[in-house]
Short mmCIF file of C-alpha atoms and ligand atoms in Angstrom, two decimals:
data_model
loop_
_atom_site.label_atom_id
_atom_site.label_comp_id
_atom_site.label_asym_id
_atom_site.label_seq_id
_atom_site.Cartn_x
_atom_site.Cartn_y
_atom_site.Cartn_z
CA UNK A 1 44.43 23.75 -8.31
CA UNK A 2 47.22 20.94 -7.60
CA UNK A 3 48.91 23.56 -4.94
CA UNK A 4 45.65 23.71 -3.35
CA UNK A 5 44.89 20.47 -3.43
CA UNK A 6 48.15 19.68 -2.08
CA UNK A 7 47.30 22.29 0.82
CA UNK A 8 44.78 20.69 1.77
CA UNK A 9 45.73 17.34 1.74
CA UNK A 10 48.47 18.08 3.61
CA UNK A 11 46.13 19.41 6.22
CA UNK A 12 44.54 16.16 6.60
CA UNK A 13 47.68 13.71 7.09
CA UNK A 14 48.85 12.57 10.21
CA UNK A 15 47.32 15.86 12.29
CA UNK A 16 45.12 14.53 14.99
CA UNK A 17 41.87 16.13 15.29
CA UNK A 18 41.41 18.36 18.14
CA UNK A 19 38.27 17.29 20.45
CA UNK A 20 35.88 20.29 21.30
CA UNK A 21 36.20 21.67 24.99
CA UNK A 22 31.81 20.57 25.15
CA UNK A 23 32.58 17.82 27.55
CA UNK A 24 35.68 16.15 29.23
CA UNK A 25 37.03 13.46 26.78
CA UNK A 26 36.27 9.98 27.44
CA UNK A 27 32.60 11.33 29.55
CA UNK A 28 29.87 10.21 29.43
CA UNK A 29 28.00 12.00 26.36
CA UNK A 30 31.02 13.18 25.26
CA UNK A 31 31.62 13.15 21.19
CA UNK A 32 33.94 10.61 20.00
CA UNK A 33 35.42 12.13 16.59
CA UNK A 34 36.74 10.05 14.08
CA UNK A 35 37.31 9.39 10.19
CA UNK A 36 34.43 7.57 8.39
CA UNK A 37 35.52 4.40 6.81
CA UNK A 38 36.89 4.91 3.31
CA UNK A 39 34.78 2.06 1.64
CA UNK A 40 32.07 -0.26 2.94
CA UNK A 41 34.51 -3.53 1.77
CA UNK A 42 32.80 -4.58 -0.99
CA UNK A 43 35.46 -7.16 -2.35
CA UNK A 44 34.93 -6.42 -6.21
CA UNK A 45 35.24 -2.67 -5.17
CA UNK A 46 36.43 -1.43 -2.24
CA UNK A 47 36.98 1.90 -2.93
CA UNK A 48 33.02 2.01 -3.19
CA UNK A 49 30.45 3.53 -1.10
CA UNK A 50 31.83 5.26 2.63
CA UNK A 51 31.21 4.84 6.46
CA UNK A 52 30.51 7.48 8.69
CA UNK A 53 26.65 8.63 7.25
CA UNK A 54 24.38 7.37 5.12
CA UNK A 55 22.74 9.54 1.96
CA UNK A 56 19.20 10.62 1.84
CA UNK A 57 19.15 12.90 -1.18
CA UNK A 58 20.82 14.39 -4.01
CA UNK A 59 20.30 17.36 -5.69
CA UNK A 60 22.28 17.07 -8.92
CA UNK A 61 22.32 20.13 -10.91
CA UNK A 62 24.33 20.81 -14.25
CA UNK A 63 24.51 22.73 -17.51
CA UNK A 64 25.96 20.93 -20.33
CA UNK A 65 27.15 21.34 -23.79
CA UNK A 66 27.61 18.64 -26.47
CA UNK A 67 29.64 20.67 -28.40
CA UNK A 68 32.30 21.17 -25.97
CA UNK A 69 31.55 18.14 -23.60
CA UNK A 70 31.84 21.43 -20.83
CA UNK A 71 29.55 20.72 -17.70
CA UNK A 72 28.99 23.07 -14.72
CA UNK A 73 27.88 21.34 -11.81
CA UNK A 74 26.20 21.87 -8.49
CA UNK A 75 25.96 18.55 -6.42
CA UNK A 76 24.23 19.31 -3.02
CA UNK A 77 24.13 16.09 -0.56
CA UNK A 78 21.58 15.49 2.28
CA UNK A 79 23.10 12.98 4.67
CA UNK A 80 22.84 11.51 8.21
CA UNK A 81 25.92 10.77 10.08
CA UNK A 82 26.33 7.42 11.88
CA UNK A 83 29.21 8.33 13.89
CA UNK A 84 30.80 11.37 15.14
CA UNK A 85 33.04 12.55 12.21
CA UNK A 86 35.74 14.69 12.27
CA UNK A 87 36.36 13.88 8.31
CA UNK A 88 34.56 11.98 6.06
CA UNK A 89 35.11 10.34 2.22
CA UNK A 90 32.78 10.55 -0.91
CA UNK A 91 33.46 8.77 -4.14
CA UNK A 92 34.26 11.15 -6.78
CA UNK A 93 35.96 10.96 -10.37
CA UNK A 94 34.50 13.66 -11.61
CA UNK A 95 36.40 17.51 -12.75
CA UNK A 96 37.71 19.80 -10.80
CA UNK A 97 36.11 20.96 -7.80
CA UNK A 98 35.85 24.55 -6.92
CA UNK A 99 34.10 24.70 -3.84
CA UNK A 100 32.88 22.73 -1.20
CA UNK A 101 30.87 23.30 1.99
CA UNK A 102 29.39 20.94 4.66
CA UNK A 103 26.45 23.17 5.69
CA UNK A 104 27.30 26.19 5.18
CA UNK A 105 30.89 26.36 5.94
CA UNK A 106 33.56 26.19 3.61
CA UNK A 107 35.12 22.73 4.56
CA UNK A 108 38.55 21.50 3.50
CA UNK A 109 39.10 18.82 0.83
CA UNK A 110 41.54 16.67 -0.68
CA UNK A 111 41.41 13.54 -3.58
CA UNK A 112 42.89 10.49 -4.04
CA UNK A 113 41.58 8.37 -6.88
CA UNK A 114 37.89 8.02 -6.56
CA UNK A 115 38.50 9.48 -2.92
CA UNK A 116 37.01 12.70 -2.21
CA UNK A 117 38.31 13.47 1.36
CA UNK A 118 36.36 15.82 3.54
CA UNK A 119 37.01 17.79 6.52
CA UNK A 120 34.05 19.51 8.08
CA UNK A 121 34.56 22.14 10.54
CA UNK A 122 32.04 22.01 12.34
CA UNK A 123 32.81 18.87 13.30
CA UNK A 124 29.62 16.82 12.90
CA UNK A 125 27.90 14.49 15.68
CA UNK A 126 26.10 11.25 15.00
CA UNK A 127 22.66 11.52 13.98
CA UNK A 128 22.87 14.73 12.69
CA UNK A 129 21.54 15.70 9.36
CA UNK A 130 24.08 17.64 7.16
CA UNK A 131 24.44 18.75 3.36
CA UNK A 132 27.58 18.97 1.48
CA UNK A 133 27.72 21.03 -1.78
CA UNK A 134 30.58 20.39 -4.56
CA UNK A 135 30.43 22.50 -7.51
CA UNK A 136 32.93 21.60 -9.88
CA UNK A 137 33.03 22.03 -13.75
CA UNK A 138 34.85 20.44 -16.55
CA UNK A 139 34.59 17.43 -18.90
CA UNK A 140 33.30 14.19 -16.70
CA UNK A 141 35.09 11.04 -17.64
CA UNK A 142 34.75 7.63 -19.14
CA UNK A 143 35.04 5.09 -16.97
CA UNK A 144 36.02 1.55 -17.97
CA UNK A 145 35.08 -1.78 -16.31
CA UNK A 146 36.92 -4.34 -14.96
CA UNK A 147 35.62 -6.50 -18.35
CA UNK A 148 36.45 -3.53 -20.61
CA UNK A 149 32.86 -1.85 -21.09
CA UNK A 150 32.64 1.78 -20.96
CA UNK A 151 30.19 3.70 -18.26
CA UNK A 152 29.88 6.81 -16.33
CA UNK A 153 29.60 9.99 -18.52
CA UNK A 154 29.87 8.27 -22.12
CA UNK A 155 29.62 11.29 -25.20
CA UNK A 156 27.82 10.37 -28.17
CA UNK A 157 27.19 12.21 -31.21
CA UNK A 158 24.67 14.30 -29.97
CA UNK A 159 25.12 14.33 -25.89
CA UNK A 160 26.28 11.09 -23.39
CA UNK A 161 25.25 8.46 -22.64
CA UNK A 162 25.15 7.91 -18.70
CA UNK A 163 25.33 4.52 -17.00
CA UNK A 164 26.75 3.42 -13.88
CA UNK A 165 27.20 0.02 -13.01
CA UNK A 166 29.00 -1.25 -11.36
CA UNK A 167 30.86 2.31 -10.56
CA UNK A 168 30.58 4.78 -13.24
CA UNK A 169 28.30 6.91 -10.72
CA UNK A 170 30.98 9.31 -9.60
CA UNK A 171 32.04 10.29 -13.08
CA UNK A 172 29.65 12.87 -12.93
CA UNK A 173 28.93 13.33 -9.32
CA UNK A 174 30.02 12.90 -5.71
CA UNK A 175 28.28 10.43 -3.30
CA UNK A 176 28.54 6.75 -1.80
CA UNK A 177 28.82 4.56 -5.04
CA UNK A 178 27.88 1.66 -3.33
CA UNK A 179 24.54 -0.66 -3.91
CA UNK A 180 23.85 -0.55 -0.38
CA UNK A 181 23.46 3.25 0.23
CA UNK A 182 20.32 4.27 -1.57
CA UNK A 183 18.39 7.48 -1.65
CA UNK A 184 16.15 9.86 -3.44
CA UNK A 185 17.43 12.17 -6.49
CA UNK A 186 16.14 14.96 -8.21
CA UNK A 187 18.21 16.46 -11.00
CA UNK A 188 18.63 19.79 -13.01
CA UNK A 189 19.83 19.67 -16.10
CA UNK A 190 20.31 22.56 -18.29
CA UNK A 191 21.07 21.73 -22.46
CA UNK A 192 21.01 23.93 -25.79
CA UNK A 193 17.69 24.17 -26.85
CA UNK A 194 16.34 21.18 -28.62
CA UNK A 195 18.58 18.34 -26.83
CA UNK A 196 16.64 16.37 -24.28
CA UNK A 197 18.20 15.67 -20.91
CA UNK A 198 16.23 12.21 -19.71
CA UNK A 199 16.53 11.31 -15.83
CA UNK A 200 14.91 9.28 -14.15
CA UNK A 201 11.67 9.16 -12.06
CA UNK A 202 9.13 11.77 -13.54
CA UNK A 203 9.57 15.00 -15.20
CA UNK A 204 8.65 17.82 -12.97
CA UNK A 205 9.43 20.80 -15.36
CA UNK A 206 10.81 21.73 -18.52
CA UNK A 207 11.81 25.33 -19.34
CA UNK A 208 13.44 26.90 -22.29
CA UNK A 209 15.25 30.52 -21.35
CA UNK A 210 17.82 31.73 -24.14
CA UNK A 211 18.70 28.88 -25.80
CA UNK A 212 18.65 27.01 -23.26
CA UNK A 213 16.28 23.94 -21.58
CA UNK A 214 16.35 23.26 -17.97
CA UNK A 215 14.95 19.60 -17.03
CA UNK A 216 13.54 18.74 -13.93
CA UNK A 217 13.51 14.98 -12.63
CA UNK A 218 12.58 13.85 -9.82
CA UNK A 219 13.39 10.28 -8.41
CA UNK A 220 10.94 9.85 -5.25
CA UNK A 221 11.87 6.46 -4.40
CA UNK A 222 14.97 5.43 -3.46
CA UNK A 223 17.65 4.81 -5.48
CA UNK A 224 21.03 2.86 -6.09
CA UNK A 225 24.16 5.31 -7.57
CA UNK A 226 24.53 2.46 -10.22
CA UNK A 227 21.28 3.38 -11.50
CA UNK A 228 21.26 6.84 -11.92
CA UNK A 229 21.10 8.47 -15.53
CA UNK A 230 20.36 12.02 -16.85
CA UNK A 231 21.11 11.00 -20.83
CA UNK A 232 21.44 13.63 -22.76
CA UNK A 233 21.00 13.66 -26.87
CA UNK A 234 18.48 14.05 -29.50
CA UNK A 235 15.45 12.50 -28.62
CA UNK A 236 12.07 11.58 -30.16
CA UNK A 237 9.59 11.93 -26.95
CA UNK A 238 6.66 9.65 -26.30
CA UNK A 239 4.60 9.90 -23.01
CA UNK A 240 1.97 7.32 -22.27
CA UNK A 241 0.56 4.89 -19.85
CA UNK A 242 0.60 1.38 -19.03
CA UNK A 243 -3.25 -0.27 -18.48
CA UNK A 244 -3.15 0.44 -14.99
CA UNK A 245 -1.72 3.55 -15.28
CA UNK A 246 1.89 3.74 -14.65
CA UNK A 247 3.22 6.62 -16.55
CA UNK A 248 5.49 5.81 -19.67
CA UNK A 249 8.22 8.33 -20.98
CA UNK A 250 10.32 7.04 -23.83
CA UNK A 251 13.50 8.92 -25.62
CA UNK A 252 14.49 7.42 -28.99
CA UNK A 253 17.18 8.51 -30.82
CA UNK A 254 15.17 9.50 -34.19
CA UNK A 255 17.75 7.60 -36.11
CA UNK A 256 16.32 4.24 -34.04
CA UNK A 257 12.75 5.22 -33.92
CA UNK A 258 11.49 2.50 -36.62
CA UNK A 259 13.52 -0.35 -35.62
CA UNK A 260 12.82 0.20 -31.84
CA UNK A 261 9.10 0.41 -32.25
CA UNK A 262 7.90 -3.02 -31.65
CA UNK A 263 9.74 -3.43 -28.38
CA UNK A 264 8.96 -0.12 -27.22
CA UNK A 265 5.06 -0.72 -27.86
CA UNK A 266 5.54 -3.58 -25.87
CA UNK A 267 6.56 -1.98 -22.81
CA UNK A 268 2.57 -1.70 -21.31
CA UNK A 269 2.42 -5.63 -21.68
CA UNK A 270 5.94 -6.24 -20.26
CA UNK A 271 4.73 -4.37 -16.94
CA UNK A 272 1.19 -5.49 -16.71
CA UNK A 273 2.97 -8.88 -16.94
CA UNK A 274 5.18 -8.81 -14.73
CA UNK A 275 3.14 -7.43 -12.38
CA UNK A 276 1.03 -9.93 -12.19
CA UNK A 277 3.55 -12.80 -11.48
CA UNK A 278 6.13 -10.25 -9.64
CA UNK A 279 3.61 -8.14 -7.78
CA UNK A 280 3.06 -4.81 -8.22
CA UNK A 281 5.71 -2.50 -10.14
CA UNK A 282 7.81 -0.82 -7.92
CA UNK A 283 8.20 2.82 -8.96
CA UNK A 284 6.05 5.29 -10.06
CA UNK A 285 6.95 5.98 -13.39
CA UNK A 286 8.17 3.87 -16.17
CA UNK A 287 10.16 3.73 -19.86
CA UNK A 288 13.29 3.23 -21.76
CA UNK A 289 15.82 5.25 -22.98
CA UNK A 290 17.07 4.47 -26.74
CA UNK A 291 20.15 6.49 -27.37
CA UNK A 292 22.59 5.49 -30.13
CA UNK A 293 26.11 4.77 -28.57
CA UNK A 294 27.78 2.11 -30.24
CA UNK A 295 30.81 1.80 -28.15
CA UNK A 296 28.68 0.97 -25.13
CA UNK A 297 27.13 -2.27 -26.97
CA UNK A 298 25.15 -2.71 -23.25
CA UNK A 299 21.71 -2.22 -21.97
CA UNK A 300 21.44 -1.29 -18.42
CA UNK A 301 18.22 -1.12 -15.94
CA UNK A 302 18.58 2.43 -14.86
CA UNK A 303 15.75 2.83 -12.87
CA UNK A 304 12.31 3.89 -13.96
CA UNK A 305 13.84 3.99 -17.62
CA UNK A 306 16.09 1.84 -18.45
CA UNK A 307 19.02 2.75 -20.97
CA UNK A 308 19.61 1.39 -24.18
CA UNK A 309 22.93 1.55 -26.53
CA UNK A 310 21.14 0.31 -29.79
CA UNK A 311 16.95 -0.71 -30.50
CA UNK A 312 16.85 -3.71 -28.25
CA UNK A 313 15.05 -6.86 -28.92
CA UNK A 314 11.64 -7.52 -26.85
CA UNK A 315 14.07 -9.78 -25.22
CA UNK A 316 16.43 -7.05 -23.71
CA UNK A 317 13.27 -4.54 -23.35
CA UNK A 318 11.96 -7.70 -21.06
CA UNK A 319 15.22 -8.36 -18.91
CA UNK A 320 15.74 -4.49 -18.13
CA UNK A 321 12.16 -3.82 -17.17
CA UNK A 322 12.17 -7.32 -15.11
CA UNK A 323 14.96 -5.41 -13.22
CA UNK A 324 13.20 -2.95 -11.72
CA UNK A 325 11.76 -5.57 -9.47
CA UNK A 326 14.66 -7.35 -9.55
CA UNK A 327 18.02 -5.28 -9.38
CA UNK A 328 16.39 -1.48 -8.84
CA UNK A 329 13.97 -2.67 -6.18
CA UNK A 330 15.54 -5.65 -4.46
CA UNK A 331 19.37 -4.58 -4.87
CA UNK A 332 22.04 -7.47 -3.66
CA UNK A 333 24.10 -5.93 -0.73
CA UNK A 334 27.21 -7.24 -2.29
CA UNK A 335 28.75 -7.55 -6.26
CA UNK A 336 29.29 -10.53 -5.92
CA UNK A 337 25.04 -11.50 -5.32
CA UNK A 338 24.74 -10.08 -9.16
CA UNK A 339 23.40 -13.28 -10.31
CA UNK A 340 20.22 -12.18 -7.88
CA UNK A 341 19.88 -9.37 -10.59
CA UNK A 342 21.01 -11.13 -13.70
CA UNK A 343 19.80 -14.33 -13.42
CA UNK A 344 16.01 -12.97 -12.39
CA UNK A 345 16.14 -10.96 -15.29
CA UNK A 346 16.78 -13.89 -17.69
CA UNK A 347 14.23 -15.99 -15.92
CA UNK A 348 12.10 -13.63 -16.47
CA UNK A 349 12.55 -12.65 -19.84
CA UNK A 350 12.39 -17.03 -20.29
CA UNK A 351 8.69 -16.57 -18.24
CA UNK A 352 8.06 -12.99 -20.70
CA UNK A 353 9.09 -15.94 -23.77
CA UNK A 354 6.40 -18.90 -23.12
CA UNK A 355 3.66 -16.00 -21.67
CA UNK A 356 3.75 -14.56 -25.95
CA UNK A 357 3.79 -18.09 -27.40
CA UNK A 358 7.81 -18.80 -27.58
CA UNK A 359 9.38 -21.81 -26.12
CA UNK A 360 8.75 -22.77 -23.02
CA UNK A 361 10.67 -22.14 -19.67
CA UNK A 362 11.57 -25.69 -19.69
CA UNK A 363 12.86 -25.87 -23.04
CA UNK A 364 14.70 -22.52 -22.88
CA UNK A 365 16.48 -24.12 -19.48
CA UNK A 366 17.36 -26.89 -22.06
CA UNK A 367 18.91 -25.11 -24.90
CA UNK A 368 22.41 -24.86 -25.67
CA UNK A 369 22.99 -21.52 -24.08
CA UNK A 370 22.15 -23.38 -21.04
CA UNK A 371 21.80 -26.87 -19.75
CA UNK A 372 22.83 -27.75 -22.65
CA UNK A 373 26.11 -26.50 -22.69
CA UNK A 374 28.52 -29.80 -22.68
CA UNK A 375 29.96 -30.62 -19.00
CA UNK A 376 33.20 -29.78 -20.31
CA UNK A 377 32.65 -26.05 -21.45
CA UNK A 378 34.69 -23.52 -19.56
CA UNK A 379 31.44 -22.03 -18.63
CA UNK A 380 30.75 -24.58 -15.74
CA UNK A 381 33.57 -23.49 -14.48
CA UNK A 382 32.79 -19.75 -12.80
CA UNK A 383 31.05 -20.05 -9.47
CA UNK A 384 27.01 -18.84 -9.51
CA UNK A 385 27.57 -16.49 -6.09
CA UNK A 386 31.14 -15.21 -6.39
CA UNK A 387 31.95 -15.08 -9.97
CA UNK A 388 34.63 -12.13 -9.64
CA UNK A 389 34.48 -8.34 -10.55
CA UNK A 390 35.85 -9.87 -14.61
CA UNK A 391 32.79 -12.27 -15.13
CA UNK A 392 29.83 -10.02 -13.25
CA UNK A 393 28.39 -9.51 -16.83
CA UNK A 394 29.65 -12.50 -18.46
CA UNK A 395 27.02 -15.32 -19.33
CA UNK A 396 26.96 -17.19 -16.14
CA UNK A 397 24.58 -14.61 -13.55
CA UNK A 398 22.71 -14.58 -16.06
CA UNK A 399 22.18 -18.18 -17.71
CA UNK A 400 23.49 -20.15 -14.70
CA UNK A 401 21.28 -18.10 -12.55
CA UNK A 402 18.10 -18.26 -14.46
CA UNK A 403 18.67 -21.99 -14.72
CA UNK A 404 19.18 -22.35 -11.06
CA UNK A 405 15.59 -20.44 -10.51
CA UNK A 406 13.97 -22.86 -12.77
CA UNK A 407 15.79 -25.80 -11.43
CA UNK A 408 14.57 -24.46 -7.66
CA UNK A 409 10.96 -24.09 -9.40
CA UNK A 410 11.31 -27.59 -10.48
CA UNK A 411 12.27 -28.88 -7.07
CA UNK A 412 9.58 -26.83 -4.73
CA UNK A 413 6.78 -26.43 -7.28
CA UNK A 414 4.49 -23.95 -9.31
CA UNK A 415 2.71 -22.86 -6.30
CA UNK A 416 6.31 -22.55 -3.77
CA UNK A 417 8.10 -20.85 -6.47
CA UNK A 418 5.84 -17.94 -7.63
CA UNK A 419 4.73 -17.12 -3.89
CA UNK A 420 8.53 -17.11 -3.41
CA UNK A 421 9.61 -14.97 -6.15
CA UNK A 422 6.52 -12.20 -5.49
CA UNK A 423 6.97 -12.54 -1.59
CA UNK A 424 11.14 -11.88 -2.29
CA UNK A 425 10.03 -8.75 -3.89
CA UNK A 426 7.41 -7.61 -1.55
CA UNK A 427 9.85 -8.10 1.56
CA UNK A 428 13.36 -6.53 -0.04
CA UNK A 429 11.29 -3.64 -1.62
CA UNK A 430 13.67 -0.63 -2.03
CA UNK A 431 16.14 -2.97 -0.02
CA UNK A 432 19.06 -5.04 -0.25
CA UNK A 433 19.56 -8.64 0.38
CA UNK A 434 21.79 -11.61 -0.14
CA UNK A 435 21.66 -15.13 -1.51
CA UNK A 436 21.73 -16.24 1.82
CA UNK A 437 18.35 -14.83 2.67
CA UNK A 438 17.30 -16.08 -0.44
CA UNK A 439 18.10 -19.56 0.24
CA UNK A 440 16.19 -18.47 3.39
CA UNK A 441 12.99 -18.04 1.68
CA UNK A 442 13.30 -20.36 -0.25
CA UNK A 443 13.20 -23.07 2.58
CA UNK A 444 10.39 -21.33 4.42
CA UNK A 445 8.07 -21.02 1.19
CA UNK A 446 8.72 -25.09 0.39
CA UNK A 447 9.28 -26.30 3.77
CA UNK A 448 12.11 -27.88 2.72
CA UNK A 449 16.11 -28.05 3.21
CA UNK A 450 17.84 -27.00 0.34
CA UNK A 451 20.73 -26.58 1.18
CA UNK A 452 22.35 -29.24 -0.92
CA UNK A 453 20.39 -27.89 -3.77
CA UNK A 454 21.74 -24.28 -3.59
CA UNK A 455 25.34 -25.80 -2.83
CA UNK A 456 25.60 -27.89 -6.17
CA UNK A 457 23.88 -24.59 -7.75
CA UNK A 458 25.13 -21.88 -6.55
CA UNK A 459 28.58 -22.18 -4.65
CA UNK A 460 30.50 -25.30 -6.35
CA UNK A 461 31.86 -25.52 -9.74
CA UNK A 462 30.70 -27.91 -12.20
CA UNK A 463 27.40 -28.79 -14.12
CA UNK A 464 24.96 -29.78 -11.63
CA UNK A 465 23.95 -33.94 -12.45
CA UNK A 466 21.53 -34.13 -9.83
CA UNK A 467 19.56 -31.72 -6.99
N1 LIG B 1 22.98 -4.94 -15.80
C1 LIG B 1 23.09 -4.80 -17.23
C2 LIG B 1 22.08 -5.79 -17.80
O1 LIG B 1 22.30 -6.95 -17.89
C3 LIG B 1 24.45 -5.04 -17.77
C4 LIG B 1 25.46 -4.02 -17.40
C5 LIG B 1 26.75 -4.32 -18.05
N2 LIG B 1 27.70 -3.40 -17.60
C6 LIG B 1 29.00 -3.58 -17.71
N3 LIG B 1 29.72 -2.67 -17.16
N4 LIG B 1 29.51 -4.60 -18.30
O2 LIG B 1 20.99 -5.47 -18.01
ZN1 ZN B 2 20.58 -7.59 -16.68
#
């Protein structure tokens, strides 16, 4: 496969791109070929994500096998292209790749880290809508962090445990890994009889042919690549509703079944809660994923069900379901807007607190994971809206952020803030936005100037004395 690879590689370097004989170059009308971007610029990653066409859908299907960590793979890709392309990049760190097509046409390919490098022949012209199918088939790989955690395909005892953010999407398959390209998903997975394969969105079939089960998920609204998951393991299956009648599909690892129970009954209250001061959930289907994986030591908000690598607290159960608004719906356009998913989630989880009888917002805001963290702590020290690709999970998106919502609530009011924080979710919905349009908002929903306020927050250093 190397000679090949090297084949076609070589095929792509320095050879210009013939134009078609359709219409005189330079024309009016006439197709302007060229190479799609190989990353949208995403500082913390700029590898991540592509230029050139934008994802609608994914077909993922696989069979996999614990017990030799094999997978076969079909990934088929519905896209639009932006521009005319005469060679295009997806982001891919998955196995070896037998095949490819754009269309139907066997299309030239070549890799280069997390580069997937496409040549379609047909060239393709802007606007049009075009699939590209990679089978490939091997073991998909681990992918660490830049802080050291482990995501992408992640085996555990009994399967793997799948997570993807901030870029361990194309572990197991190719697309645009970045935040701002979302789309639909639907996934086949094929496992020995008895494993569970849990995707998310809703479960549209479930079929069991020699040995083997064949799930079908389907993800109807759109997603981020961070937040896929098809988590594969032994699972103890509950399927319920929440009092309005969201569906609920939880997987527990039997060997966490007891000690996950109380947050996982709380799930119908989390929702109905957060509905009610968020607006209305934003996906049709909800749950949680509790798969034993204990060097993961992180829950993530994979959307519809979020994932967890032990039996969370009510806590965590809180913060990952307050991300489906917050994260999975309204996605930041850039890594370095995390704290618009982290620090909601805490607030929220500080809101989900005082709401069952805990402390209150005010004194959580006070405590000495927070405000009252001495000036001189290192922690004062990272910068709220650019904390760098090291410290996107580190404490301060999350406390700093939460603490900056509740110091905003302070300084508009009851009445601004909670219009603001429902109306932010009602107007990004399945979207991506920025602290800038935040700050925005924020200023139309009080009336007032804030920028000083968001400056001492969320761009300088230090611990705010006065906003
Ligand atoms: N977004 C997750 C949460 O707070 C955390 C993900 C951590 N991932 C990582 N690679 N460190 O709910
Ligand atoms: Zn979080």
């Amino acid at each position: 496969s190397g000679a090949a690879l090297a084949v076609a590689a070589g095929a792509l370097i320095g050879v210009p791109a013939a134009q078609p004989a359709l219409a005189a170059p330079g024309a009016p009308g006439a197709p302007r070929y060229s190479a799609g971007a190989a990353g949208v610029g995403d500082p913390y990653f700029p590898d991540q994500g592509n230029g050139g066409f934008d994802v609608q859908h994914y077909d993922i299907a696989f069979a996999y096998d614990p017990a030799t960590r094999h997978m076969d793979a079909v990934t088929t890709i519905t896209a639009v292209a932006t521009q005319d392309l005469d060679q295009f990049n997806l982001d891919f760190r998955g196995p070896e790749i037998s095949e490819l097509k754009v269309d139907k046409h066997p299309a030239a390919f070549a890799r280069d880290g997390q580069e997937l490098i496409v040549t379609p022949r047909p060239k393709l012209k802007s606007g049009q809508v075009f699939t590209v199918t990679v089978k490939y088939a091997g073991t998909p790989p681990v992918i660490t962090d830049p802080d050291g955690s482990l995501e992408g395909w992640v085996p555990t005892d009994d399967g793997a445990f799948v997570a993807g953010e901030p870029q361990g999407a194309p572990a197991w398959f190719p697309g645009s890994d970045h935040p701002t390209d979302k789309a639909t998903f639907t996934f086949h997975a094929t496992v020995p009889e008895g494993i569970t394969a849990v995707g998310n969105g809703s479960l549209v079939s479930q079929t069991t042919e020699n040995g083997r089960t064949t799930f079908v998920w389907d993800s109807a609204e759109p997603m981020a690549t961070y937040l896929a998951t098809v988590t594969i393991g032994n699972f103890t299956v509950t399927e319920s509703a929440t009092p309005s009648g969201i569906p609920i599909y939880t997987a527990v690892d039997p060997r966490l079944v007891t000690q996950s129970a109380n947050a996982v009954s709380k799930i119908p209250d989390i929702i109905e809660y957060f509905s009610s001061v968020f607006g209305p959930y934003p996906f049709s289907s909800t749950g949680a994923i509790i798969d034993r994986a204990p060097n993961v030591g992180y829950a993530l908000e994979t959307q519809t069900k979020p994932i967890f690598s032990s039996s969370p607290s009510v806590g965590t159960m809180a913060h990952e379901l307050a991300h489906q608004w917050y994260g999975d719906s309204v996605t930041p356009t850039k890594w370095s807007d995390i704290w618009l998913n982290e620090g909601f989630a805490t607030y929220a989880t500080w809101l989900w607190t005082e709401h069952t009888g805990g402390a209150t917002a005010q004194q959580t805001f006070n405590n000495s994971s927070n405000y009252g963290r001495a000036a001189t702590s290192s922690f004062w020290q990272t910068v709220l809206a650019d904390p760098g690709s090291v410290d996107m999970f580190g404490s301060v998106p999350y406390n700093r952020g939460a603490m900056t919502l509740h110091a905003l609530r302070g300084k508009i009011g009851d009445t601004a803030f909670f219009k603001l924080i429902k109306d932010w979710a009602a107007e990004n919905r399945h979207g991506n936005t920025d602290t800038a349009a935040f700050i925005r908002s924020a200023e139309k929903a009080s009336g007032m100037d804030l920028t000083a306020f968001f400056d001492v927050w969320a761009f300088q250093k230090g611990k705010p004395a006065s906003w």
